[in-house]
Tab-separated table of C-alpha atoms in Angstrom:
chain	number	residue	atom	x	y	z
A	175	MET	CA	-0.065	-0.080	0.124
A	176	SER	CA	1.090	3.613	-0.252
A	177	GLN	CA	1.407	5.560	3.081
A	178	ALA	CA	-1.903	7.319	2.451
A	179	GLU	CA	-3.633	3.964	1.890
A	180	PHE	CA	-2.122	2.498	5.048
A	181	ALA	CA	-3.359	5.598	7.022
A	182	ARG	CA	-6.744	4.695	5.850
A	183	HIS	CA	-6.287	0.979	6.530
A	184	ARG	CA	-5.279	1.690	10.127
A	185	GLY	CA	-7.714	4.434	10.802
A	186	VAL	CA	-5.317	7.077	11.468
A	187	SER	CA	-4.107	10.235	9.800
A	188	LYS	CA	-1.378	10.435	7.371
A	189	ALA	CA	0.750	12.495	9.811
A	190	ILE	CA	0.668	9.586	12.236
A	191	VAL	CA	2.012	7.351	9.492
A	192	THR	CA	4.819	9.835	8.692
A	193	LYS	CA	5.616	9.955	12.535
A	194	TRP	CA	5.687	5.927	12.479
A	195	LYS	CA	8.044	6.217	9.569
A	196	GLY	CA	10.391	8.518	11.517
A	197	GLN	CA	10.349	6.078	14.456
A	198	GLY	CA	11.430	3.175	12.050
A	199	LEU	CA	8.151	1.478	12.689
A	200	LEU	CA	7.079	1.571	8.835
A	201	ALA	CA	8.570	-1.400	6.721
A	202	LEU	CA	8.931	-0.078	3.308
A	203	THR	CA	9.653	-2.039	0.226
A	204	ASP	CA	12.166	-1.221	-2.434
A	205	ASP	CA	9.663	0.907	-4.399
A	206	GLY	CA	8.639	2.837	-1.353
A	207	LYS	CA	5.417	1.157	-0.599
A	208	VAL	CA	4.290	0.002	2.770
A	209	ASP	CA	4.831	-3.686	3.664
A	210	VAL	CA	1.599	-4.009	5.494
A	211	ASP	CA	2.289	-7.301	7.346
A	212	ALA	CA	5.665	-6.252	8.598
A	213	THR	CA	4.584	-2.800	9.607
A	214	GLU	CA	1.555	-4.017	11.443
A	215	TRP	CA	3.767	-6.617	13.262
A	216	ASN	CA	6.013	-3.710	14.278
A	217	LEU	CA	3.022	-1.683	15.481
A	218	ASP	CA	1.240	-4.456	17.439
A	219	GLN	CA	4.529	-5.105	19.457
A	220	ARG	CA	4.012	-1.649	21.362
A	221	PRO	CA	1.911	-1.384	24.489
A	222	ALA	CA	-1.556	-1.079	23.711
A	223	THR	CA	-1.966	2.649	24.815
A	224	TYR	CA	0.528	3.499	22.186
A	225	ARG	CA	-0.588	1.561	19.268
A	226	GLY	CA	-2.939	4.065	17.682
A	227	GLY	CA	-5.621	3.029	15.132
A	228	THR	CA	-6.954	-0.394	14.783
A	229	ALA	CA	-5.029	-3.272	16.489
A	230	HIS	CA	-4.933	-6.162	13.923
A	231	ARG	CA	-3.058	-8.808	16.235
A	232	PRO	CA	-2.096	-9.369	19.950
A	233	VAL	CA	0.953	-8.190	21.351
A	234	ARG	CA	3.579	-10.887	21.129
A	235	ALA	CA	6.755	-10.904	23.182
A	236	VAL	CA	10.077	-10.848	21.314
A	237	THR	CA	11.902	-13.847	22.260
A	238	GLN	CA	15.534	-14.565	21.664
A	239	ASP	CA	14.758	-16.646	18.651
A	240	ASP	CA	12.663	-13.813	17.066
A	241	GLU	CA	13.810	-11.412	14.660
A	242	PRO	CA	14.473	-7.782	16.021
A	243	VAL	CA	11.860	-5.242	15.428
A	244	GLY	CA	11.650	-4.317	11.751
A	245	LYS	CA	10.581	-6.195	8.736
A	246	PRO	CA	10.574	-9.950	9.439
A	247	ALA	CA	12.953	-12.118	7.701
A	248	ARG	CA	11.590	-14.145	4.848
A	249	PRO	CA	13.133	-17.226	3.550
A	250	ALA	CA	15.106	-16.843	0.372
A	251	PRO	CA	13.578	-18.474	-2.757
A	252	PRO	CA	15.360	-21.444	-3.638
A	253	PRO	CA	17.892	-21.151	-6.404
A	254	ARG	CA	16.547	-21.612	-9.901
A	255	PRO	CA	18.093	-24.680	-11.564
A	256	ALA	CA	20.209	-23.982	-14.386
A	257	ALA	CA	18.866	-24.958	-17.811
A	258	PRO	CA	20.349	-28.261	-19.140
A	259	PRO	CA	22.542	-27.955	-22.108
A	260	PRO	CA	21.045	-28.871	-25.435
A	261	GLN	CA	21.465	-32.605	-26.173
A	262	PRO	CA	22.078	-34.194	-29.462
A	263	VAL	CA	19.124	-35.967	-31.045
A	264	ASN	CA	19.614	-39.686	-30.894
A	265	ASP	CA	17.775	-42.133	-32.841
A	266	GLU	CA	17.706	-44.487	-29.873
A	267	ALA	CA	19.247	-44.590	-26.412
A	268	GLY	CA	23.050	-44.852	-26.595
A	269	SER	CA	23.336	-44.557	-30.266
A	270	ASP	CA	25.205	-42.029	-32.127
A	271	PRO	CA	23.520	-38.438	-32.919
A	272	VAL	CA	21.406	-38.452	-35.839
A	273	GLU	CA	22.255	-36.076	-38.482
A	274	ILE	CA	19.331	-33.601	-38.930
A	275	ASP	CA	18.252	-32.201	-42.288
A	276	TRP	CA	17.181	-28.676	-41.295
A	277	ASP	CA	15.809	-27.925	-44.843
A	278	ASP	CA	13.186	-30.769	-44.269
A	279	PRO	CA	9.784	-29.188	-44.231
A	280	ASN	CA	8.437	-31.921	-41.883
A	281	LEU	CA	10.640	-31.591	-39.007
A	282	PRO	CA	9.265	-32.424	-35.526
A	283	PRO	CA	7.817	-29.418	-33.732
A	284	ASN	CA	10.544	-29.089	-31.259
A	285	LEU	CA	13.283	-29.201	-34.114
A	286	ALA	CA	11.210	-26.928	-36.409
A	287	LEU	CA	10.867	-24.353	-33.368
A	288	GLN	CA	14.643	-24.621	-32.873
A	289	ARG	CA	15.346	-24.061	-36.646
A	290	LYS	CA	12.920	-20.915	-36.432
A	291	GLU	CA	14.768	-19.447	-33.409
A	292	ASN	CA	18.178	-20.171	-35.098
A	293	TYR	CA	17.149	-18.212	-38.318
A	294	LEU	CA	15.483	-15.508	-36.442
A	295	GLY	CA	18.872	-14.921	-34.539
A	296	LEU	CA	20.691	-14.957	-37.772
A	297	LEU	CA	18.565	-12.217	-39.167
A	298	ARG	CA	18.741	-10.153	-35.945
A	299	LYS	CA	22.609	-10.528	-36.273
A	300	GLN	CA	22.452	-9.377	-39.910
A	301	ASP	CA	20.331	-6.449	-39.260
A	302	HIS	CA	22.733	-5.389	-36.497
A	303	GLY	CA	25.553	-5.744	-38.950
A	304	VAL	CA	23.844	-3.321	-41.370
A	305	LYS	CA	22.966	-0.754	-38.717
A	306	GLN	CA	26.477	-0.842	-37.412
A	307	GLY	CA	27.954	-0.435	-40.959
A	308	ALA	CA	29.819	-3.774	-40.976
A	309	LEU	CA	27.418	-5.300	-43.679
A	310	VAL	CA	26.104	-3.621	-46.891
A	311	ASP	CA	23.255	-4.646	-49.388
A	312	ARG	CA	24.946	-6.862	-51.900
A	313	ALA	CA	22.689	-5.680	-54.832
A	314	ALA	CA	23.347	-1.986	-54.022
A	315	ALA	CA	27.051	-2.739	-53.760
A	316	GLU	CA	27.353	-4.375	-57.114
A	317	ALA	CA	25.291	-1.686	-58.720
A	318	ALA	CA	27.543	0.947	-57.323
A	319	PHE	CA	30.624	-0.898	-58.435
A	320	PHE	CA	29.075	-1.427	-61.991
A	321	ASP	CA	28.359	2.375	-62.280
A	322	GLU	CA	31.677	3.396	-61.135
A	323	ALA	CA	33.436	1.021	-63.443
A	324	ARG	CA	31.351	2.198	-66.327
A	325	ALA	CA	32.027	5.922	-65.634
A	326	MET	CA	35.760	5.308	-65.558
A	327	ARG	CA	35.499	3.357	-68.906
A	328	ASP	CA	33.522	6.083	-70.556
A	329	ALA	CA	36.086	8.693	-69.236
A	330	TRP	CA	39.008	6.779	-70.892
A	331	ILE	CA	37.206	6.482	-74.094
A	332	ALA	CA	36.494	10.319	-74.172
A	333	TRP	CA	40.138	11.137	-73.092
A	334	PRO	CA	41.759	10.918	-76.646
A	335	ALA	CA	39.535	13.410	-78.108
A	336	ARG	CA	40.069	15.724	-75.172
A	337	VAL	CA	43.743	15.635	-75.134
A	338	SER	CA	44.829	15.016	-78.828
A	339	ILE	CA	44.712	18.614	-80.052
A	340	GLU	CA	47.105	19.836	-77.432
A	341	MET	CA	49.266	16.819	-77.729
A	342	ALA	CA	49.391	17.010	-81.612
A	343	ASP	CA	50.265	20.862	-81.285
A	344	ALA	CA	53.135	19.939	-78.835
A	345	LEU	CA	54.313	17.091	-81.027
A	346	LYS	CA	53.632	18.922	-84.441
A	347	VAL	CA	51.639	16.078	-85.843
A	348	ASP	CA	48.067	15.766	-87.356
A	349	ALA	CA	45.519	16.017	-84.494
A	350	ARG	CA	43.201	13.609	-86.325
A	351	GLU	CA	45.815	10.837	-86.642
A	352	LEU	CA	46.840	11.210	-83.015
A	353	THR	CA	43.328	10.999	-81.932
A	354	GLN	CA	42.828	7.638	-83.811
A	355	ILE	CA	46.089	6.234	-82.532
A	356	LEU	CA	45.207	7.153	-78.932
A	357	SER	CA	41.760	5.772	-79.450
A	358	ASP	CA	42.912	2.645	-80.672
A	359	TYR	CA	45.433	2.009	-77.624
A	360	VAL	CA	42.805	3.066	-75.223
A	361	ASN	CA	40.240	0.730	-76.424
A	362	LYS	CA	42.920	-2.086	-76.560
A	363	HIS	CA	43.770	-1.487	-72.926
A	364	LEU	CA	40.200	-1.355	-72.010
A	365	ALA	CA	39.647	-4.623	-73.825
A	366	GLU	CA	42.609	-6.226	-71.826
A	367	LEU	CA	40.895	-5.120	-68.476
A	368	GLY	CA	37.750	-7.063	-69.581
A	369	GLU	CA	34.252	-6.215	-70.264
A	370	PRO	CA	31.329	-6.818	-67.874
A	371	SER	CA	29.717	-10.144	-68.422
A	372	GLU	CA	26.185	-10.470	-69.753
A	373	LEU	CA	25.142	-11.750	-66.470
A	374	ASP	CA	26.427	-8.806	-64.573
A	375	LEU	CA	24.707	-6.570	-67.231
A	376	SER	CA	21.359	-8.312	-66.793
A	377	ARG	CA	21.586	-8.214	-63.081
A	378	HIS	CA	22.394	-4.371	-63.183
A	379	GLN	CA	19.502	-3.607	-65.439
A	380	GLN	CA	17.029	-5.696	-63.291
A	381	SER	CA	18.262	-3.741	-60.224
Protein backbone atom coordinates (compact mmCIF):
# COMPACT_ATOMS: atom_id res chain seq x y z
CA MET A 1 0.00 0.00 0.00
CA SER A 2 0.95 3.64 -0.28
CA GLN A 3 1.37 5.57 2.97
CA ALA A 4 -1.99 7.30 2.45
CA GLU A 5 -3.73 3.96 1.84
CA PHE A 6 -2.09 2.48 4.93
CA ALA A 7 -3.27 5.45 7.03
CA ARG A 8 -6.85 4.76 5.93
CA HIS A 9 -6.31 1.05 6.54
CA ARG A 10 -5.19 1.69 10.14
CA GLY A 11 -7.78 4.41 10.71
CA VAL A 12 -5.24 7.13 11.48
CA SER A 13 -4.12 10.35 9.84
CA LYS A 14 -1.32 10.50 7.32
CA ALA A 15 0.70 12.56 9.83
CA ILE A 16 0.66 9.60 12.21
CA VAL A 17 1.97 7.34 9.46
CA THR A 18 4.74 9.85 8.76
CA LYS A 19 5.58 9.79 12.49
CA TRP A 20 5.74 6.01 12.45
CA LYS A 21 8.09 6.21 9.51
CA GLY A 22 10.39 8.54 11.47
CA GLN A 23 10.35 6.08 14.39
CA GLY A 24 11.44 3.25 12.13
CA LEU A 25 8.17 1.37 12.57
CA LEU A 26 7.18 1.63 8.93
CA ALA A 27 8.55 -1.25 6.85
CA LEU A 28 8.96 -0.11 3.26
CA THR A 29 9.58 -2.08 0.11
CA ASP A 30 12.22 -1.19 -2.48
CA ASP A 31 9.70 0.88 -4.46
CA GLY A 32 8.63 2.93 -1.40
CA LYS A 33 5.40 1.06 -0.69
CA VAL A 34 4.35 0.01 2.82
CA ASP A 35 4.85 -3.66 3.63
CA VAL A 36 1.56 -4.08 5.48
CA ASP A 37 2.27 -7.33 7.34
CA ALA A 38 5.71 -6.27 8.54
CA THR A 39 4.56 -2.78 9.57
CA GLU A 40 1.52 -4.07 11.47
CA TRP A 41 3.72 -6.56 13.27
CA ASN A 42 6.03 -3.71 14.34
CA LEU A 43 3.12 -1.55 15.49
CA ASP A 44 1.42 -4.34 17.43
CA GLN A 45 4.55 -4.99 19.52
CA ARG A 46 4.06 -1.68 21.33
CA PRO A 47 1.95 -1.35 24.47
CA ALA A 48 -1.75 -1.11 23.72
CA THR A 49 -1.94 2.54 24.81
CA TYR A 50 0.59 3.57 22.14
CA ARG A 51 -0.58 1.57 19.19
CA GLY A 52 -2.96 4.04 17.62
CA GLY A 53 -5.61 3.10 15.10
CA THR A 54 -6.96 -0.42 14.79
CA ALA A 55 -5.08 -3.30 16.40
CA HIS A 56 -4.79 -6.22 14.03
CA ARG A 57 -3.13 -8.87 16.20
CA PRO A 58 -2.28 -9.34 19.90
CA VAL A 59 1.00 -8.19 21.35
CA ARG A 60 3.63 -10.88 21.11
CA ALA A 61 6.72 -10.85 23.24
CA VAL A 62 9.94 -10.84 21.35
CA THR A 63 11.90 -13.92 22.28
CA GLN A 64 15.55 -14.60 21.72
CA ASP A 65 14.77 -16.61 18.62
CA ASP A 66 12.63 -13.86 17.10
CA GLU A 67 13.86 -11.38 14.58
CA PRO A 68 14.46 -7.81 15.91
CA VAL A 69 11.79 -5.17 15.39
CA GLY A 70 11.56 -4.40 11.71
CA LYS A 71 10.62 -6.23 8.61
CA PRO A 72 10.44 -9.95 9.44
CA ALA A 73 12.93 -12.11 7.71
CA ARG A 74 11.56 -14.09 4.82
CA PRO A 75 13.11 -17.27 3.54
CA ALA A 76 15.13 -16.77 0.42
CA PRO A 77 13.61 -18.39 -2.65
CA PRO A 78 15.32 -21.60 -3.67
CA PRO A 79 17.90 -21.14 -6.45
CA ARG A 80 16.52 -21.66 -9.90
CA PRO A 81 18.10 -24.72 -11.47
CA ALA A 82 20.28 -23.97 -14.45
CA ALA A 83 18.86 -24.92 -17.82
CA PRO A 84 20.36 -28.17 -19.05
CA PRO A 85 22.61 -27.89 -22.09
CA PRO A 86 21.06 -28.92 -25.41
CA GLN A 87 21.42 -32.59 -26.06
CA PRO A 88 22.09 -34.12 -29.48
CA VAL A 89 19.19 -35.92 -31.07
CA ASN A 90 19.62 -39.70 -30.92
CA ASP A 91 17.64 -42.23 -32.83
CA GLU A 92 17.68 -44.52 -29.80
CA ALA A 93 19.27 -44.63 -26.37
CA GLY A 94 23.05 -44.92 -26.48
CA SER A 95 23.30 -44.52 -30.24
CA ASP A 96 25.25 -41.90 -32.17
CA PRO A 97 23.61 -38.50 -32.82
CA VAL A 98 21.35 -38.45 -35.85
CA GLU A 99 22.23 -35.98 -38.60
CA ILE A 100 19.32 -33.55 -38.98
CA ASP A 101 18.21 -32.18 -42.33
CA TRP A 102 17.31 -28.61 -41.37
CA ASP A 103 15.77 -28.03 -44.81
CA ASP A 104 13.23 -30.81 -44.24
CA PRO A 105 9.74 -29.21 -44.30
CA ASN A 106 8.41 -32.01 -42.04
CA LEU A 107 10.65 -31.57 -39.01
CA PRO A 108 9.19 -32.45 -35.60
CA PRO A 109 7.69 -29.44 -33.75
CA ASN A 110 10.62 -29.09 -31.33
CA LEU A 111 13.22 -29.10 -34.12
CA ALA A 112 11.10 -26.80 -36.30
CA LEU A 113 10.92 -24.33 -33.40
CA GLN A 114 14.68 -24.57 -32.91
CA ARG A 115 15.24 -23.94 -36.64
CA LYS A 116 12.93 -20.91 -36.49
CA GLU A 117 14.80 -19.44 -33.50
CA ASN A 118 18.15 -20.03 -35.19
CA TYR A 119 17.09 -18.23 -38.36
CA LEU A 120 15.54 -15.36 -36.39
CA GLY A 121 18.81 -15.00 -34.51
CA LEU A 122 20.76 -14.89 -37.76
CA LEU A 123 18.41 -12.25 -39.17
CA ARG A 124 18.79 -10.09 -36.06
CA LYS A 125 22.57 -10.46 -36.28
CA GLN A 126 22.48 -9.44 -39.94
CA ASP A 127 20.27 -6.41 -39.22
CA HIS A 128 22.64 -5.38 -36.44
CA GLY A 129 25.60 -5.66 -38.81
CA VAL A 130 23.83 -3.45 -41.37
CA LYS A 131 22.99 -0.81 -38.74
CA GLN A 132 26.59 -0.85 -37.48
CA GLY A 133 27.92 -0.41 -41.02
CA ALA A 134 29.71 -3.76 -41.01
CA LEU A 135 27.45 -5.16 -43.75
CA VAL A 136 26.03 -3.61 -46.90
CA ASP A 137 23.34 -4.70 -49.33
CA ARG A 138 25.01 -6.88 -51.95
CA ALA A 139 22.80 -5.79 -54.85
CA ALA A 140 23.38 -2.10 -54.02
CA ALA A 141 27.14 -2.66 -53.74
CA GLU A 142 27.29 -4.48 -57.10
CA ALA A 143 25.25 -1.74 -58.78
CA ALA A 144 27.50 0.99 -57.34
CA PHE A 145 30.63 -0.87 -58.43
CA PHE A 146 29.21 -1.38 -61.94
CA ASP A 147 28.29 2.30 -62.27
CA GLU A 148 31.73 3.40 -61.09
CA ALA A 149 33.50 1.05 -63.51
CA ARG A 150 31.33 2.17 -66.41
CA ALA A 151 31.97 5.85 -65.58
CA MET A 152 35.73 5.22 -65.58
CA ARG A 153 35.46 3.36 -68.92
CA ASP A 154 33.51 6.22 -70.50
CA ALA A 155 36.07 8.73 -69.22
CA TRP A 156 38.92 6.77 -70.82
CA ILE A 157 37.07 6.53 -74.15
CA ALA A 158 36.55 10.31 -74.17
CA TRP A 159 40.14 11.06 -73.15
CA PRO A 160 41.86 10.86 -76.61
CA ALA A 161 39.54 13.45 -78.19
CA ARG A 162 39.99 15.73 -75.18
CA VAL A 163 43.80 15.78 -75.16
CA SER A 164 44.79 14.96 -78.76
CA ILE A 165 44.66 18.56 -80.06
CA GLU A 166 47.04 19.84 -77.37
CA MET A 167 49.28 16.80 -77.74
CA ALA A 168 49.34 17.12 -81.57
CA ASP A 169 50.24 20.80 -81.28
CA ALA A 170 53.08 19.97 -78.89
CA LEU A 171 54.34 17.13 -81.11
CA LYS A 172 53.72 18.97 -84.40
CA VAL A 173 51.64 16.08 -85.80
CA ASP A 174 48.18 15.75 -87.31
CA ALA A 175 45.54 15.92 -84.55
CA ARG A 176 43.11 13.53 -86.29
CA GLU A 177 45.74 10.84 -86.73
CA LEU A 178 46.88 11.24 -83.12
CA THR A 179 43.27 10.99 -81.90
CA GLN A 180 42.79 7.74 -83.83
CA ILE A 181 46.04 6.26 -82.54
CA LEU A 182 45.25 7.18 -78.95
CA SER A 183 41.71 5.81 -79.27
CA ASP A 184 42.99 2.48 -80.63
CA TYR A 185 45.42 2.05 -77.76
CA VAL A 186 42.87 3.08 -75.14
CA ASN A 187 40.29 0.63 -76.52
CA LYS A 188 42.91 -2.12 -76.60
CA HIS A 189 43.78 -1.41 -72.97
CA LEU A 190 40.13 -1.47 -71.94
CA ALA A 191 39.63 -4.76 -73.75
CA GLU A 192 42.55 -6.22 -71.82
CA LEU A 193 40.93 -5.16 -68.56
CA GLY A 194 37.80 -7.05 -69.57
CA GLU A 195 34.20 -6.22 -70.33
CA PRO A 196 31.34 -6.77 -67.85
CA SER A 197 29.75 -10.16 -68.40
CA GLU A 198 26.23 -10.48 -69.80
CA LEU A 199 25.12 -11.82 -66.42
CA ASP A 200 26.42 -8.72 -64.65
CA LEU A 201 24.76 -6.47 -67.23
CA SER A 202 21.37 -8.20 -66.89
CA ARG A 203 21.60 -8.16 -63.11
CA HIS A 204 22.38 -4.45 -63.11
CA GLN A 205 19.54 -3.68 -65.50
CA GLN A 206 17.07 -5.61 -63.34
CA SER A 207 18.21 -3.80 -60.20
